[in-house]
PDB file of C-alpha atoms in Angstrom:
ATOM      1  CA  MET A 809       0.061   0.144  -0.096  1.00  0.00           C
ATOM      2  CA  GLU A 810       1.190   3.627  -1.051  1.00  0.00           C
ATOM      3  CA  LYS A 811       1.805   6.204   1.873  1.00  0.00           C
ATOM      4  CA  ARG A 812       0.661   9.411   2.244  1.00  0.00           C
ATOM      5  CA  ASN A 813       0.772  11.632   4.158  1.00  0.00           C
ATOM      6  CA  ILE A 814      -2.549  12.685   6.026  1.00  0.00           C
ATOM      7  CA  GLY A 815      -2.448  16.085   6.058  1.00  0.00           C
ATOM      8  CA  ALA A 816      -0.852  18.151   9.645  1.00  0.00           C
ATOM      9  CA  LEU A 817       0.848  14.606  10.011  1.00  0.00           C
ATOM     10  CA  ALA A 818       3.048  15.072   7.191  1.00  0.00           C
ATOM     11  CA  VAL A 819       6.423  13.792   6.465  1.00  0.00           C
ATOM     12  CA  THR A 820       8.393  15.104   4.121  1.00  0.00           C
ATOM     13  CA  ALA A 821      12.862  14.876   4.436  1.00  0.00           C
ATOM     14  CA  ALA A 822      15.010  11.768   5.025  1.00  0.00           C
ATOM     15  CA  ALA A 823      16.610  13.710   8.143  1.00  0.00           C
ATOM     16  CA  LEU A 824      13.734  13.319  10.062  1.00  0.00           C
ATOM     17  CA  PHE A 825      14.306  11.603  13.388  1.00  0.00           C
ATOM     18  CA  LEU A 826      10.531   9.899  13.251  1.00  0.00           C
ATOM     19  CA  ALA A 827       7.811   9.842  10.999  1.00  0.00           C
ATOM     20  CA  PHE A 828       4.443   8.476  11.584  1.00  0.00           C
ATOM     21  CA  TYR A 829       1.655   7.996   8.204  1.00  0.00           C
ATOM     22  CA  ALA A 830      -1.141   6.579   8.012  1.00  0.00           C
ATOM     23  CA  ALA A 831      -3.704   4.986   4.709  1.00  0.00           C
ATOM     24  CA  PRO A 832      -6.387   6.074   3.047  1.00  0.00           C
ATOM     25  CA  ALA A 833      -5.096  10.648   3.669  1.00  0.00           C
ATOM     26  CA  TRP A 834      -7.153  12.170   6.221  1.00  0.00           C
ATOM     27  CA  GLY A 835      -6.442  15.824   4.286  1.00  0.00           C
ATOM     28  CA  GLN A 836      -6.120  19.368   6.022  1.00  0.00           C
ATOM     29  CA  ASP A 837      -5.678  18.786   9.663  1.00  0.00           C
ATOM     30  CA  THR A 838      -5.804  22.336  11.612  1.00  0.00           C
ATOM     31  CA  GLY A 839      -4.587  21.303  14.693  1.00  0.00           C
ATOM     32  CA  SER A 840      -1.484  21.159  16.391  1.00  0.00           C
ATOM     33  CA  ILE A 841      -0.347  17.895  19.208  1.00  0.00           C
ATOM     34  CA  LYS A 842       1.974  17.789  22.228  1.00  0.00           C
ATOM     35  CA  MET A 843       6.036  17.105  21.317  1.00  0.00           C
ATOM     36  CA  VAL A 844       8.399  16.172  24.348  1.00  0.00           C
ATOM     37  CA  ARG A 845      11.742  15.017  24.273  1.00  0.00           C
ATOM     38  CA  TRP A 846      14.206  14.216  26.787  1.00  0.00           C
ATOM     39  CA  ASN A 847      18.194  14.904  25.944  1.00  0.00           C
ATOM     40  CA  GLY A 848      20.905  12.732  27.692  1.00  0.00           C
ATOM     41  CA  ILE A 849      18.849   9.465  27.422  1.00  0.00           C
ATOM     42  CA  GLY A 850      21.301   6.990  26.900  1.00  0.00           C
ATOM     43  CA  GLY A 851      20.954   3.350  26.153  1.00  0.00           C
ATOM     44  CA  VAL A 852      20.076   1.443  23.152  1.00  0.00           C
ATOM     45  CA  SER A 853      16.791   0.097  23.599  1.00  0.00           C
ATOM     46  CA  LEU A 854      13.768   2.572  23.833  1.00  0.00           C
ATOM     47  CA  SER A 855      12.115   0.275  27.049  1.00  0.00           C
ATOM     48  CA  ASP A 856      15.733   1.336  28.307  1.00  0.00           C
ATOM     49  CA  ALA A 857      15.040   4.742  27.731  1.00  0.00           C
ATOM     50  CA  LYS A 858      11.338   4.275  28.963  1.00  0.00           C
ATOM     51  CA  ASN A 859      13.070   2.643  32.117  1.00  0.00           C
ATOM     52  CA  ASN A 860      15.660   5.402  32.292  1.00  0.00           C
ATOM     53  CA  SER A 861      15.765   7.955  35.335  1.00  0.00           C
ATOM     54  CA  HIS A 862      15.532  11.154  33.732  1.00  0.00           C
ATOM     55  CA  TYR A 863      12.395  10.206  31.861  1.00  0.00           C
ATOM     56  CA  LEU A 864      10.749   9.022  34.218  1.00  0.00           C
ATOM     57  CA  ASN A 865      11.189  11.614  36.856  1.00  0.00           C
ATOM     58  CA  ASP A 866      12.161  14.873  35.190  1.00  0.00           C
ATOM     59  CA  ALA A 867      10.602  17.599  33.347  1.00  0.00           C
ATOM     60  CA  PRO A 868      11.300  16.995  29.417  1.00  0.00           C
ATOM     61  CA  ASP A 869      14.468  19.127  27.971  1.00  0.00           C
ATOM     62  CA  GLN A 870      12.062  20.677  25.480  1.00  0.00           C
ATOM     63  CA  THR A 871       7.829  21.133  25.008  1.00  0.00           C
ATOM     64  CA  SER A 872       6.221  22.189  21.657  1.00  0.00           C
ATOM     65  CA  ASP A 873       3.209  21.710  20.165  1.00  0.00           C
ATOM     66  CA  ILE A 874       3.623  20.599  16.692  1.00  0.00           C
ATOM     67  CA  THR A 875       1.202  20.792  13.590  1.00  0.00           C
ATOM     68  CA  SER A 876       3.756  18.726  11.915  1.00  0.00           C
ATOM     69  CA  PHE A 877       6.189  14.974  12.220  1.00  0.00           C
ATOM     70  CA  THR A 878       8.418  16.875  10.178  1.00  0.00           C
ATOM     71  CA  GLY A 879      11.503  18.390  11.618  1.00  0.00           C
ATOM     72  CA  LEU A 880      11.628  16.843  15.389  1.00  0.00           C
ATOM     73  CA  GLY A 881      15.417  15.806  14.542  1.00  0.00           C
ATOM     74  CA  ASP A 882      18.083  15.204  12.533  1.00  0.00           C
ATOM     75  CA  ASN A 883      20.823  12.960  12.208  1.00  0.00           C
ATOM     76  CA  ARG A 884      23.075  14.479  14.028  1.00  0.00           C
ATOM     77  CA  ASP A 885      21.528  14.188  17.439  1.00  0.00           C
ATOM     78  CA  GLU A 886      21.435  10.913  19.076  1.00  0.00           C
ATOM     79  CA  GLY A 887      21.098   9.966  22.892  1.00  0.00           C
ATOM     80  CA  TYR A 888      17.392  10.968  23.503  1.00  0.00           C
ATOM     81  CA  LEU A 889      13.483  10.172  23.541  1.00  0.00           C
ATOM     82  CA  VAL A 890      10.359  12.004  21.916  1.00  0.00           C
ATOM     83  CA  ARG A 891       7.261  11.325  23.165  1.00  0.00           C
ATOM     84  CA  ILE A 892       4.442  12.830  20.962  1.00  0.00           C
ATOM     85  CA  ARG A 893       0.808  12.406  22.218  1.00  0.00           C
ATOM     86  CA  GLY A 894      -2.379  14.428  21.366  1.00  0.00           C
ATOM     87  CA  TYR A 895      -5.854  13.174  19.247  1.00  0.00           C
ATOM     88  CA  LEU A 896      -6.727  12.461  15.518  1.00  0.00           C
ATOM     89  CA  VAL A 897      -9.988  13.224  14.627  1.00  0.00           C
ATOM     90  CA  PRO A 898     -10.593  11.645  10.714  1.00  0.00           C
ATOM     91  CA  SER A 899     -12.469  13.688   8.557  1.00  0.00           C
ATOM     92  CA  THR A 900     -13.215  10.595   6.132  1.00  0.00           C
ATOM     93  CA  THR A 901     -14.747   6.828   7.686  1.00  0.00           C
ATOM     94  CA  GLY A 902     -12.453   4.379   6.614  1.00  0.00           C
ATOM     95  CA  SER A 903      -9.434   1.595   6.682  1.00  0.00           C
ATOM     96  CA  TYR A 904      -6.556   3.252   8.170  1.00  0.00           C
ATOM     97  CA  THR A 905      -3.245   1.676   7.732  1.00  0.00           C
ATOM     98  CA  PHE A 906      -0.677   3.667  10.160  1.00  0.00           C
ATOM     99  CA  TYR A 907       3.474   3.786   9.384  1.00  0.00           C
ATOM    100  CA  VAL A 908       6.406   4.563  12.168  1.00  0.00           C
ATOM    101  CA  GLU A 909       9.725   4.679  11.519  1.00  0.00           C
ATOM    102  CA  ALA A 910      12.335   6.201  13.408  1.00  0.00           C
ATOM    103  CA  ASP A 911      15.886   6.786  14.447  1.00  0.00           C
ATOM    104  CA  ASP A 912      16.910   4.272  15.951  1.00  0.00           C
ATOM    105  CA  GLN A 913      14.280   2.700  16.935  1.00  0.00           C
ATOM    106  CA  GLY A 914       9.589   3.912  17.697  1.00  0.00           C
ATOM    107  CA  GLU A 915       6.090   3.303  18.754  1.00  0.00           C
ATOM    108  CA  LEU A 916       3.168   3.807  18.205  1.00  0.00           C
ATOM    109  CA  TRP A 917       0.078   3.476  20.464  1.00  0.00           C
ATOM    110  CA  LEU A 918      -3.493   4.285  19.613  1.00  0.00           C
ATOM    111  CA  SER A 919      -7.172   4.399  21.792  1.00  0.00           C
ATOM    112  CA  THR A 920      -9.908   3.278  20.537  1.00  0.00           C
ATOM    113  CA  SER A 921     -11.827   5.976  21.985  1.00  0.00           C
ATOM    114  CA  SER A 922     -10.417   9.676  22.824  1.00  0.00           C
ATOM    115  CA  ASP A 923      -9.278   8.165  26.885  1.00  0.00           C
ATOM    116  CA  PRO A 924      -5.625   7.604  26.739  1.00  0.00           C
ATOM    117  CA  ALA A 925      -6.654   3.985  29.424  1.00  0.00           C
ATOM    118  CA  GLY A 926      -7.389   2.290  26.522  1.00  0.00           C
ATOM    119  CA  ARG A 927      -4.263   2.615  23.484  1.00  0.00           C
ATOM    120  CA  VAL A 928      -2.873  -0.199  22.604  1.00  0.00           C
ATOM    121  CA  LYS A 929       0.791  -0.558  20.236  1.00  0.00           C
ATOM    122  CA  ILE A 930      -0.370  -0.576  16.786  1.00  0.00           C
ATOM    123  CA  CYS A 931       3.159  -0.498  15.339  1.00  0.00           C
ATOM    124  CA  GLU A 932       7.040  -0.484  15.755  1.00  0.00           C
ATOM    125  CA  ASN A 933      10.274  -0.441  14.475  1.00  0.00           C
ATOM    126  CA  THR A 934      13.516  -2.045  16.827  1.00  0.00           C
ATOM    127  CA  ASN A 935      15.967  -1.234  13.939  1.00  0.00           C
ATOM    128  CA  PHE A 936      17.351   2.021  12.098  1.00  0.00           C
ATOM    129  CA  MET A 937      14.866   3.649   9.773  1.00  0.00           C
ATOM    130  CA  GLN A 938      12.842   0.621   8.949  1.00  0.00           C
ATOM    131  CA  THR A 939       9.205   0.936   8.675  1.00  0.00           C
ATOM    132  CA  GLY A 940       6.880  -0.705  11.066  1.00  0.00           C
ATOM    133  CA  THR A 941       3.825  -1.367  10.068  1.00  0.00           C
ATOM    134  CA  SER A 942      -0.139  -1.960  11.550  1.00  0.00           C
ATOM    135  CA  SER A 943      -2.937  -4.072  10.493  1.00  0.00           C
ATOM    136  CA  SER A 944      -5.878  -2.300   8.973  1.00  0.00           C
ATOM    137  CA  ILE A 945      -8.055  -0.112  11.617  1.00  0.00           C
ATOM    138  CA  SER A 946     -11.771   1.054  10.632  1.00  0.00           C
ATOM    139  CA  LEU A 947     -11.784   4.857  12.019  1.00  0.00           C
ATOM    140  CA  THR A 948     -14.759   6.650  12.190  1.00  0.00           C
ATOM    141  CA  ALA A 949     -15.015  10.088  11.112  1.00  0.00           C
ATOM    142  CA  GLY A 950     -15.653  12.449  13.171  1.00  0.00           C
ATOM    143  CA  THR A 951     -14.351  10.287  16.441  1.00  0.00           C
ATOM    144  CA  ARG A 952     -11.797  11.305  18.457  1.00  0.00           C
ATOM    145  CA  TYR A 953      -8.817   8.527  19.097  1.00  0.00           C
ATOM    146  CA  TYR A 954      -5.876   9.151  21.524  1.00  0.00           C
ATOM    147  CA  ILE A 955      -2.644   8.199  19.500  1.00  0.00           C
ATOM    148  CA  GLU A 956       1.043   8.662  21.593  1.00  0.00           C
ATOM    149  CA  ALA A 957       4.646   7.283  19.941  1.00  0.00           C
ATOM    150  CA  PHE A 958       7.746   7.102  21.196  1.00  0.00           C
ATOM    151  CA  GLY A 959      11.151   7.353  19.550  1.00  0.00           C
ATOM    152  CA  LYS A 960      14.578   6.796  20.301  1.00  0.00           C
ATOM    153  CA  ALA A 961      17.682   7.726  19.000  1.00  0.00           C
ATOM    154  CA  ASN A 962      20.874   5.700  20.444  1.00  0.00           C
TER     155      ASN A 962
END
């Protein structure tokens, strides 16, 4: 299946740290989503990073509202963890396939509602710049879905 951008969650450059796609395209999104970043996170795996005391105990080193998953990092940055979370509201009812690509590891979580407690991991990549693909997921137009992503650069 062809990867397509989903409006505000568009991805353009190969130098990106974290890339997310969904197909079919949603069209023009108008909101933003919260991105937080912890620097100085050592280790190799995403699970190690999520157990790092800096992530667990400290405020993020960077916080921003982003309107695109473009430009979250580049190939020169290493040793950090990014978490992105917010809500998706598709404009079209249909079956969607999600993709995650990260330098070096990434996960994408989605809830069947706006409740973060209902989130499940829908795809991941565990190797440098490989693409993780979800199964087909049915979404309803106008429904708010909680989404969360993690990315780790070694």
